[in-house]
């Protein structure tokens, strides 16, 4: 058995967690350090919504901005913010998708000037059926005059305040998260973001009822969302780029131009994650990732492009079962007992190894701990 030292400062106990209901009235055009609109504790749940505004109602309308920042008590630079996405659901019956002009993957912009004329601007208003979770759009110039498709709601923007005194327009993605437009950022996904400032200062917005890979026309089915998040912290766990996890994949989002650099960032960070937290030799996991990984081009329209590198969790090393898992004596979960008692009871054969960054869908509810620092050597 390989030896590793795992350090977790885990959230307040489930019993003391609160659910906060927050209805935003003001949106921000930038990701930056500013006074928080709400402070929550690790383990708390936030129920809220992204903003609706005139952009959704008329051509040329103003974008409503992003919600936040939300401060997480105890978050410090060098920590990792954990955001479990519990709910992302449309709360309006229409969604808008715009295209053409100088915004989109297939039209010239300031960075990719071309000789051809601008593609005509278009604005498609989709009808949302929130019961059936479908979207319908008219196709006036086509033989098929309308089409209905299933929805997959997501958030285009989740972020923390960027490092230092930097401020980024809402269109930008980066190390802080931001406008990654990754359709993996949806209900059931856990997002991990690096913390650069006290409180982390979390933002969210840009709901899409559906969006194809690349966001090639420049927008998804843009609408507002009802959302719910559960917050946590990994203390003294530093990551360089946003990470995601769902029931099937570990993922890293890299953002850069050209697109090849975004891909390289995502894969280097994914390989480093697997080597650091899952016991892989770096050369070995480079080989494995090269054969089983999945690539999502999340956006190819923003000031920086975003690529998500995805590793199937079925290829992770098997977890060590507790001795009680197969009917023996009961297993013990780290943190459910005082550490001195844990030292007496837990042998290598009885420890359940929970990798740092493990998501709740795969590994069950958060451990019901106080704010003790748990160090487990196995």
Tab-separated table of C-alpha atoms in Angstrom:
chain	number	residue	atom	x	y	z
A	1	UNK	CA	0.000	0.000	0.000
A	2	UNK	CA	1.440	3.355	-0.997
A	3	UNK	CA	1.858	5.918	1.741
A	4	UNK	CA	0.392	9.390	1.513
A	5	UNK	CA	-0.458	12.231	3.847
A	6	UNK	CA	-3.921	13.682	3.373
A	7	UNK	CA	-4.993	16.924	5.040
A	8	UNK	CA	-8.607	18.036	5.123
A	9	UNK	CA	-10.301	20.771	7.020
A	10	UNK	CA	-13.877	19.722	6.596
A	11	UNK	CA	-17.083	21.658	6.814
A	12	UNK	CA	-19.174	22.307	9.853
A	13	UNK	CA	-21.370	19.416	10.846
A	14	UNK	CA	-24.461	18.647	8.843
A	15	UNK	CA	-26.557	19.409	11.912
A	16	UNK	CA	-25.292	23.008	12.046
A	17	UNK	CA	-25.524	23.720	8.308
A	18	UNK	CA	-27.941	26.445	7.221
A	19	UNK	CA	-29.945	26.988	4.052
A	20	UNK	CA	-29.831	30.583	2.818
A	21	UNK	CA	-32.462	32.044	0.473
A	22	UNK	CA	-31.106	34.991	-1.497
A	23	UNK	CA	-32.965	36.941	-4.199
A	24	UNK	CA	-30.466	39.107	-6.096
A	25	UNK	CA	-31.433	42.567	-7.294
A	26	UNK	CA	-28.080	43.822	-8.636
A	27	UNK	CA	-25.721	42.163	-11.092
A	28	UNK	CA	-22.053	42.919	-11.644
A	29	UNK	CA	-20.362	43.259	-15.050
A	30	UNK	CA	-16.968	42.091	-13.766
A	31	UNK	CA	-15.364	39.419	-11.618
A	32	UNK	CA	-13.461	41.376	-8.969
A	33	UNK	CA	-12.959	41.930	-5.255
A	34	UNK	CA	-15.946	43.782	-3.803
A	35	UNK	CA	-17.954	43.596	-0.558
A	36	UNK	CA	-19.939	40.355	-0.334
A	37	UNK	CA	-23.711	40.378	-0.632
A	38	UNK	CA	-23.923	37.345	1.655
A	39	UNK	CA	-21.610	35.302	3.889
A	40	UNK	CA	-22.120	31.563	4.349
A	41	UNK	CA	-20.295	28.825	6.227
A	42	UNK	CA	-18.811	25.642	4.785
A	43	UNK	CA	-21.587	23.083	4.606
A	44	UNK	CA	-24.283	25.719	4.058
A	45	UNK	CA	-26.685	25.612	1.117
A	46	UNK	CA	-27.558	28.679	-0.959
A	47	UNK	CA	-30.854	28.796	-2.858
A	48	UNK	CA	-30.946	31.677	-5.324
A	49	UNK	CA	-31.410	32.579	-8.990
A	50	UNK	CA	-29.486	34.127	-11.834
A	51	UNK	CA	-30.626	37.517	-13.041
A	52	UNK	CA	-33.209	38.276	-15.709
A	53	UNK	CA	-32.965	41.585	-17.576
A	54	UNK	CA	-33.737	43.526	-20.718
A	55	UNK	CA	-31.102	41.614	-22.738
A	56	UNK	CA	-33.523	38.694	-22.746
A	57	UNK	CA	-36.475	40.857	-23.784
A	58	UNK	CA	-35.195	42.977	-26.670
A	59	UNK	CA	-32.333	43.218	-29.137
A	60	UNK	CA	-29.609	45.501	-27.821
A	61	UNK	CA	-30.804	45.209	-24.230
A	62	UNK	CA	-28.309	45.438	-21.380
A	63	UNK	CA	-26.842	42.245	-19.934
A	64	UNK	CA	-28.012	41.855	-16.295
A	65	UNK	CA	-24.619	40.851	-14.909
A	66	UNK	CA	-23.564	38.145	-12.480
A	67	UNK	CA	-24.741	37.424	-8.943
A	68	UNK	CA	-22.334	37.837	-6.039
A	69	UNK	CA	-19.960	37.862	-4.515
A	70	UNK	CA	-20.813	35.266	-1.886
A	71	UNK	CA	-18.193	35.007	0.879
A	72	UNK	CA	-17.431	31.608	2.397
A	73	UNK	CA	-16.362	31.871	6.023
A	74	UNK	CA	-12.842	30.556	6.619
A	75	UNK	CA	-11.739	30.573	2.972
A	76	UNK	CA	-8.156	31.814	2.607
A	77	UNK	CA	-5.708	32.150	-0.277
A	78	UNK	CA	-4.267	28.739	-1.073
A	79	UNK	CA	-7.476	26.878	-0.218
A	80	UNK	CA	-9.849	25.279	-2.706
A	81	UNK	CA	-13.505	26.277	-2.796
A	82	UNK	CA	-15.889	23.357	-3.292
A	83	UNK	CA	-19.246	24.149	-4.912
A	84	UNK	CA	-21.733	21.312	-5.231
A	85	UNK	CA	-24.383	22.223	-7.791
A	86	UNK	CA	-27.629	20.891	-6.365
A	87	UNK	CA	-30.034	22.603	-8.747
A	88	UNK	CA	-29.993	24.429	-12.097
A	89	UNK	CA	-33.487	24.836	-13.587
A	90	UNK	CA	-34.977	27.440	-15.966
A	91	UNK	CA	-37.416	29.829	-14.293
A	92	UNK	CA	-38.762	31.541	-17.435
A	93	UNK	CA	-40.694	30.205	-20.401
A	94	UNK	CA	-38.390	31.683	-23.048
A	95	UNK	CA	-34.697	31.540	-23.888
A	96	UNK	CA	-32.802	33.670	-26.385
A	97	UNK	CA	-29.920	32.771	-28.689
A	98	UNK	CA	-28.197	35.445	-30.770
A	99	UNK	CA	-25.741	34.981	-33.625
A	100	UNK	CA	-23.830	36.835	-36.310
A	101	UNK	CA	-22.069	40.166	-36.239
A	102	UNK	CA	-18.562	39.898	-34.833
A	103	UNK	CA	-19.198	37.366	-32.076
A	104	UNK	CA	-19.045	33.629	-32.643
A	105	UNK	CA	-16.621	30.883	-33.594
A	106	UNK	CA	-17.360	31.091	-37.328
A	107	UNK	CA	-17.312	34.848	-37.899
A	108	UNK	CA	-14.410	37.329	-37.947
A	109	UNK	CA	-13.630	39.165	-34.740
A	110	UNK	CA	-10.883	41.500	-33.572
A	111	UNK	CA	-8.489	38.580	-33.137
A	112	UNK	CA	-9.289	36.697	-36.338
A	113	UNK	CA	-9.892	39.306	-39.023
A	114	UNK	CA	-11.165	37.945	-42.356
A	115	UNK	CA	-12.075	39.410	-45.751
A	116	UNK	CA	-15.614	38.059	-45.841
A	117	UNK	CA	-18.617	40.152	-44.870
A	118	UNK	CA	-20.193	39.827	-41.450
A	119	UNK	CA	-22.742	37.056	-41.066
A	120	UNK	CA	-26.216	38.576	-40.646
A	121	UNK	CA	-27.273	39.150	-37.074
A	122	UNK	CA	-30.026	36.883	-35.835
A	123	UNK	CA	-32.055	36.509	-32.656
A	124	UNK	CA	-33.919	33.270	-32.000
A	125	UNK	CA	-36.458	33.103	-29.189
A	126	UNK	CA	-36.971	29.558	-27.943
A	127	UNK	CA	-40.116	28.462	-26.113
A	128	UNK	CA	-39.273	26.571	-22.916
A	129	UNK	CA	-41.527	23.829	-21.567
A	130	UNK	CA	-40.384	23.573	-17.959
A	131	UNK	CA	-42.504	20.514	-17.253
A	132	UNK	CA	-41.228	18.433	-20.163
A	133	UNK	CA	-37.797	20.131	-20.075
A	134	UNK	CA	-37.820	20.820	-23.801
A	135	UNK	CA	-37.135	23.830	-25.995
A	136	UNK	CA	-38.905	24.660	-29.264
A	137	UNK	CA	-37.739	27.129	-31.892
A	138	UNK	CA	-39.210	28.307	-35.184
A	139	UNK	CA	-37.067	27.837	-38.303
A	140	UNK	CA	-38.808	30.197	-40.742
A	141	UNK	CA	-36.404	29.727	-43.634
A	142	UNK	CA	-36.264	25.942	-43.500
A	143	UNK	CA	-38.388	23.090	-44.818
A	144	UNK	CA	-38.943	21.999	-41.220
A	145	UNK	CA	-40.649	25.037	-39.719
A	146	UNK	CA	-39.894	24.260	-36.071
A	147	UNK	CA	-38.032	21.776	-33.921
A	148	UNK	CA	-38.214	20.639	-30.293
A	149	UNK	CA	-35.124	19.424	-28.420
A	150	UNK	CA	-34.461	18.196	-24.852
A	151	UNK	CA	-32.874	20.682	-22.458
A	152	UNK	CA	-29.687	20.275	-20.402
A	153	UNK	CA	-29.559	23.335	-18.123
A	154	UNK	CA	-26.136	24.665	-17.120
A	155	UNK	CA	-24.345	27.753	-15.838
A	156	UNK	CA	-21.955	29.494	-18.204
A	157	UNK	CA	-20.276	31.458	-15.415
A	158	UNK	CA	-19.060	30.346	-11.994
A	159	UNK	CA	-16.095	32.176	-10.527
A	160	UNK	CA	-14.149	33.464	-7.573
A	161	UNK	CA	-12.569	36.902	-7.401
A	162	UNK	CA	-9.354	36.786	-9.487
A	163	UNK	CA	-5.953	37.024	-7.848
A	164	UNK	CA	-4.464	40.329	-6.771
A	165	UNK	CA	-6.297	43.454	-7.836
A	166	UNK	CA	-7.275	42.056	-11.226
A	167	UNK	CA	-10.785	42.565	-12.577
A	168	UNK	CA	-12.158	40.681	-15.577
A	169	UNK	CA	-15.155	41.506	-17.719
A	170	UNK	CA	-17.910	38.904	-17.463
A	171	UNK	CA	-17.013	37.473	-20.888
A	172	UNK	CA	-13.599	36.269	-19.680
A	173	UNK	CA	-12.687	32.815	-18.383
A	174	UNK	CA	-9.445	32.069	-16.554
A	175	UNK	CA	-7.836	30.462	-13.519
A	176	UNK	CA	-10.606	31.986	-11.413
A	177	UNK	CA	-13.318	30.216	-13.432
A	178	UNK	CA	-15.483	32.868	-15.034
A	179	UNK	CA	-17.187	32.553	-18.405
A	180	UNK	CA	-15.979	29.031	-19.169
A	181	UNK	CA	-19.281	28.101	-20.852
A	182	UNK	CA	-18.691	24.447	-20.005
A	183	UNK	CA	-21.880	22.410	-20.242
A	184	UNK	CA	-20.464	20.132	-17.511
A	185	UNK	CA	-21.247	22.910	-14.995
A	186	UNK	CA	-24.731	21.610	-14.306
A	187	UNK	CA	-26.890	19.946	-11.694
A	188	UNK	CA	-24.994	17.052	-10.077
A	189	UNK	CA	-21.505	18.445	-10.755
A	190	UNK	CA	-19.051	19.591	-8.075
A	191	UNK	CA	-16.877	22.557	-9.063
A	192	UNK	CA	-13.480	23.192	-7.443
A	193	UNK	CA	-12.070	26.724	-7.692
A	194	UNK	CA	-8.770	28.148	-6.395
A	195	UNK	CA	-9.124	30.735	-3.629
A	196	UNK	CA	-7.181	33.983	-4.077
A	197	UNK	CA	-8.816	36.203	-1.431
A	198	UNK	CA	-10.333	35.866	2.010
A	199	UNK	CA	-13.871	34.538	1.688
A	200	UNK	CA	-13.206	33.293	-1.870
A	201	UNK	CA	-15.908	35.707	-3.200
A	202	UNK	CA	-18.014	33.426	-5.394
A	203	UNK	CA	-19.995	34.619	-8.433
A	204	UNK	CA	-22.474	32.843	-10.710
A	205	UNK	CA	-24.715	33.575	-13.689
A	206	UNK	CA	-25.237	33.142	-17.443
A	207	UNK	CA	-27.794	30.338	-17.366
A	208	UNK	CA	-28.165	28.239	-20.511
A	209	UNK	CA	-31.136	25.918	-20.937
A	210	UNK	CA	-29.024	24.127	-23.564
A	211	UNK	CA	-25.696	24.733	-25.292
A	212	UNK	CA	-23.743	22.697	-27.807
A	213	UNK	CA	-20.002	22.156	-27.479
A	214	UNK	CA	-17.999	25.185	-28.569
A	215	UNK	CA	-20.942	27.595	-28.272
A	216	UNK	CA	-20.157	28.209	-31.929
A	217	UNK	CA	-22.826	30.827	-32.719
A	218	UNK	CA	-21.808	32.808	-29.636
A	219	UNK	CA	-24.668	31.927	-27.296
A	220	UNK	CA	-26.605	29.021	-25.859
A	221	UNK	CA	-30.288	29.119	-24.979
A	222	UNK	CA	-29.803	32.068	-22.655
A	223	UNK	CA	-32.295	32.334	-19.793
A	224	UNK	CA	-32.394	32.768	-16.031
A	225	UNK	CA	-32.117	29.845	-13.616
A	226	UNK	CA	-33.203	28.802	-10.170
A	227	UNK	CA	-30.068	27.441	-8.513
A	228	UNK	CA	-28.911	25.758	-5.326
A	229	UNK	CA	-25.314	25.249	-4.191
A	230	UNK	CA	-23.648	23.589	-1.210
A	231	UNK	CA	-20.292	25.127	-0.282
A	232	UNK	CA	-17.235	23.464	1.197
A	233	UNK	CA	-13.520	24.065	1.597
A	234	UNK	CA	-10.378	22.034	1.113
A	235	UNK	CA	-7.979	23.812	3.450
A	236	UNK	CA	-4.393	24.295	2.280
A	237	UNK	CA	-5.222	22.413	-0.910
A	238	UNK	CA	-4.004	24.587	-3.776
A	239	UNK	CA	-5.095	24.064	-7.370
A	240	UNK	CA	-4.067	26.092	-10.394
A	241	UNK	CA	-7.166	25.819	-12.621
A	242	UNK	CA	-10.861	25.014	-12.172
A	243	UNK	CA	-11.747	21.371	-11.672
A	244	UNK	CA	-15.097	19.615	-12.019
A	245	UNK	CA	-16.355	16.243	-10.900
A	246	UNK	CA	-19.554	14.334	-11.589
A	247	UNK	CA	-20.591	10.697	-11.284
A	248	UNK	CA	-18.558	9.710	-14.360
A	249	UNK	CA	-15.583	12.034	-14.769
A	250	UNK	CA	-12.808	14.032	-13.154
A	251	UNK	CA	-12.344	17.174	-15.252
A	252	UNK	CA	-10.092	20.213	-15.592
A	253	UNK	CA	-10.940	23.390	-17.518
A	254	UNK	CA	-8.098	25.262	-19.223
A	255	UNK	CA	-8.646	28.636	-20.911
A	256	UNK	CA	-6.288	30.271	-23.414
A	257	UNK	CA	-5.771	31.290	-27.023
A	258	UNK	CA	-4.860	29.533	-29.231
A	259	UNK	CA	-7.133	26.561	-28.589
A	260	UNK	CA	-4.144	24.214	-28.447
A	261	UNK	CA	-2.827	26.031	-25.364
A	262	UNK	CA	-6.180	25.624	-23.602
A	263	UNK	CA	-6.012	21.893	-24.323
A	264	UNK	CA	-2.447	21.656	-22.995
A	265	UNK	CA	-3.346	23.477	-19.781
A	266	UNK	CA	-6.324	21.207	-19.157
A	267	UNK	CA	-4.392	17.986	-19.734
A	268	UNK	CA	-1.283	18.975	-17.770
A	269	UNK	CA	-3.464	19.901	-14.794
A	270	UNK	CA	-5.497	16.701	-15.120
A	271	UNK	CA	-2.371	14.534	-15.178
A	272	UNK	CA	-0.897	16.393	-12.196
A	273	UNK	CA	-4.177	15.897	-10.277
A	274	UNK	CA	-4.264	12.163	-10.942
A	275	UNK	CA	-0.604	11.752	-10.005
A	276	UNK	CA	-0.879	13.810	-6.809
A	277	UNK	CA	-4.162	12.494	-5.418
A	278	UNK	CA	-4.709	9.020	-6.842
A	279	UNK	CA	-1.334	7.296	-6.609
A	280	UNK	CA	-0.466	7.211	-10.297
A	281	UNK	CA	3.088	7.512	-11.532
A	282	UNK	CA	3.201	10.575	-13.776
A	283	UNK	CA	4.567	8.717	-16.797
A	284	UNK	CA	2.029	5.938	-16.325
A	285	UNK	CA	-0.943	8.251	-16.055
A	286	UNK	CA	0.250	10.255	-19.084
A	287	UNK	CA	-0.036	7.018	-21.029
A	288	UNK	CA	-3.426	6.135	-19.528
A	289	UNK	CA	-4.921	9.592	-20.055
A	290	UNK	CA	-3.741	9.551	-23.656
A	291	UNK	CA	-5.865	6.463	-24.315
A	292	UNK	CA	-9.064	6.993	-22.284
A	293	UNK	CA	-9.571	10.749	-21.839
A	294	UNK	CA	-12.420	12.731	-23.373
A	295	UNK	CA	-12.085	16.303	-24.661
A	296	UNK	CA	-14.848	18.899	-24.593
A	297	UNK	CA	-14.298	22.167	-26.455
A	298	UNK	CA	-16.447	24.202	-24.096
A	299	UNK	CA	-16.263	27.565	-25.816
A	300	UNK	CA	-14.523	28.906	-28.896
A	301	UNK	CA	-16.044	32.377	-28.822
A	302	UNK	CA	-14.864	34.173	-25.693
A	303	UNK	CA	-11.698	36.286	-25.310
A	304	UNK	CA	-10.041	33.021	-24.203
A	305	UNK	CA	-11.155	29.606	-25.446
A	306	UNK	CA	-11.947	26.863	-22.912
A	307	UNK	CA	-11.187	23.147	-23.190
A	308	UNK	CA	-12.313	20.588	-20.597
A	309	UNK	CA	-10.159	17.458	-20.251
A	310	UNK	CA	-12.166	14.560	-18.777
A	311	UNK	CA	-10.892	11.359	-17.136
A	312	UNK	CA	-13.398	8.494	-16.692
A	313	UNK	CA	-13.627	7.637	-12.990
A	314	UNK	CA	-14.077	3.942	-13.753
A	315	UNK	CA	-10.324	3.860	-14.407
A	316	UNK	CA	-9.380	5.210	-10.969
A	317	UNK	CA	-7.663	2.837	-8.520
A	318	UNK	CA	-10.165	0.859	-6.411
A	319	UNK	CA	-10.960	2.350	-3.034
A	320	UNK	CA	-9.968	0.428	0.091
A	321	UNK	CA	-13.198	-0.870	1.702
A	322	UNK	CA	-13.927	-0.584	5.401
A	323	UNK	CA	-13.817	-3.971	7.118
A	324	UNK	CA	-17.540	-3.697	7.861
A	325	UNK	CA	-18.490	-3.168	4.236
A	326	UNK	CA	-18.902	-6.884	3.594
A	327	UNK	CA	-20.608	-7.737	6.867
A	328	UNK	CA	-17.658	-7.670	9.274
A	329	UNK	CA	-17.182	-5.221	12.121
A	330	UNK	CA	-18.482	-1.720	11.373
A	331	UNK	CA	-16.223	0.536	9.363
A	332	UNK	CA	-15.268	3.933	10.763
A	333	UNK	CA	-15.320	7.171	8.822
A	334	UNK	CA	-12.584	9.689	9.547
A	335	UNK	CA	-13.933	12.537	11.621
A	336	UNK	CA	-16.913	10.751	13.108
A	337	UNK	CA	-14.776	10.047	16.172
A	338	UNK	CA	-12.084	12.093	17.960
A	339	UNK	CA	-8.649	11.772	16.429
A	340	UNK	CA	-7.041	9.973	19.450
A	341	UNK	CA	-9.786	7.373	19.237
A	342	UNK	CA	-9.257	7.148	15.483
A	343	UNK	CA	-5.564	6.410	16.031
A	344	UNK	CA	-6.510	3.513	18.284
A	345	UNK	CA	-9.240	2.068	16.060
A	346	UNK	CA	-8.110	2.672	12.513
A	347	UNK	CA	-5.643	0.230	11.041
A	348	UNK	CA	-4.656	0.301	7.360
A	349	UNK	CA	-7.179	-2.467	6.773
A	350	UNK	CA	-10.047	-0.464	8.257
A	351	UNK	CA	-9.522	2.940	6.665
A	352	UNK	CA	-11.743	4.055	3.812
A	353	UNK	CA	-9.548	6.147	1.538
A	354	UNK	CA	-11.463	9.200	0.364
A	355	UNK	CA	-9.313	10.993	-2.238
A	356	UNK	CA	-9.063	14.740	-1.939
A	357	UNK	CA	-11.595	16.247	-4.275
A	358	UNK	CA	-13.925	13.250	-4.176
A	359	UNK	CA	-17.447	14.241	-5.099
A	360	UNK	CA	-20.519	13.479	-3.053
A	361	UNK	CA	-22.300	11.540	-5.795
A	362	UNK	CA	-19.510	8.977	-5.836
A	363	UNK	CA	-18.595	8.919	-2.166
A	364	UNK	CA	-21.791	9.807	-0.328
A	365	UNK	CA	-22.632	12.798	1.887
A	366	UNK	CA	-20.022	15.163	3.263
A	367	UNK	CA	-18.356	13.897	6.405
A	368	UNK	CA	-20.205	15.287	9.455
A	369	UNK	CA	-17.218	16.970	11.053
A	370	UNK	CA	-16.423	20.006	13.059
A	371	UNK	CA	-13.592	22.262	11.961
A	372	UNK	CA	-10.824	19.954	13.178
A	373	UNK	CA	-7.827	19.333	10.980
A	374	UNK	CA	-7.736	15.632	10.230
A	375	UNK	CA	-4.424	14.119	9.168
A	376	UNK	CA	-4.553	10.488	8.107
A	377	UNK	CA	-1.455	8.521	7.229
A	378	UNK	CA	-2.135	5.259	5.506
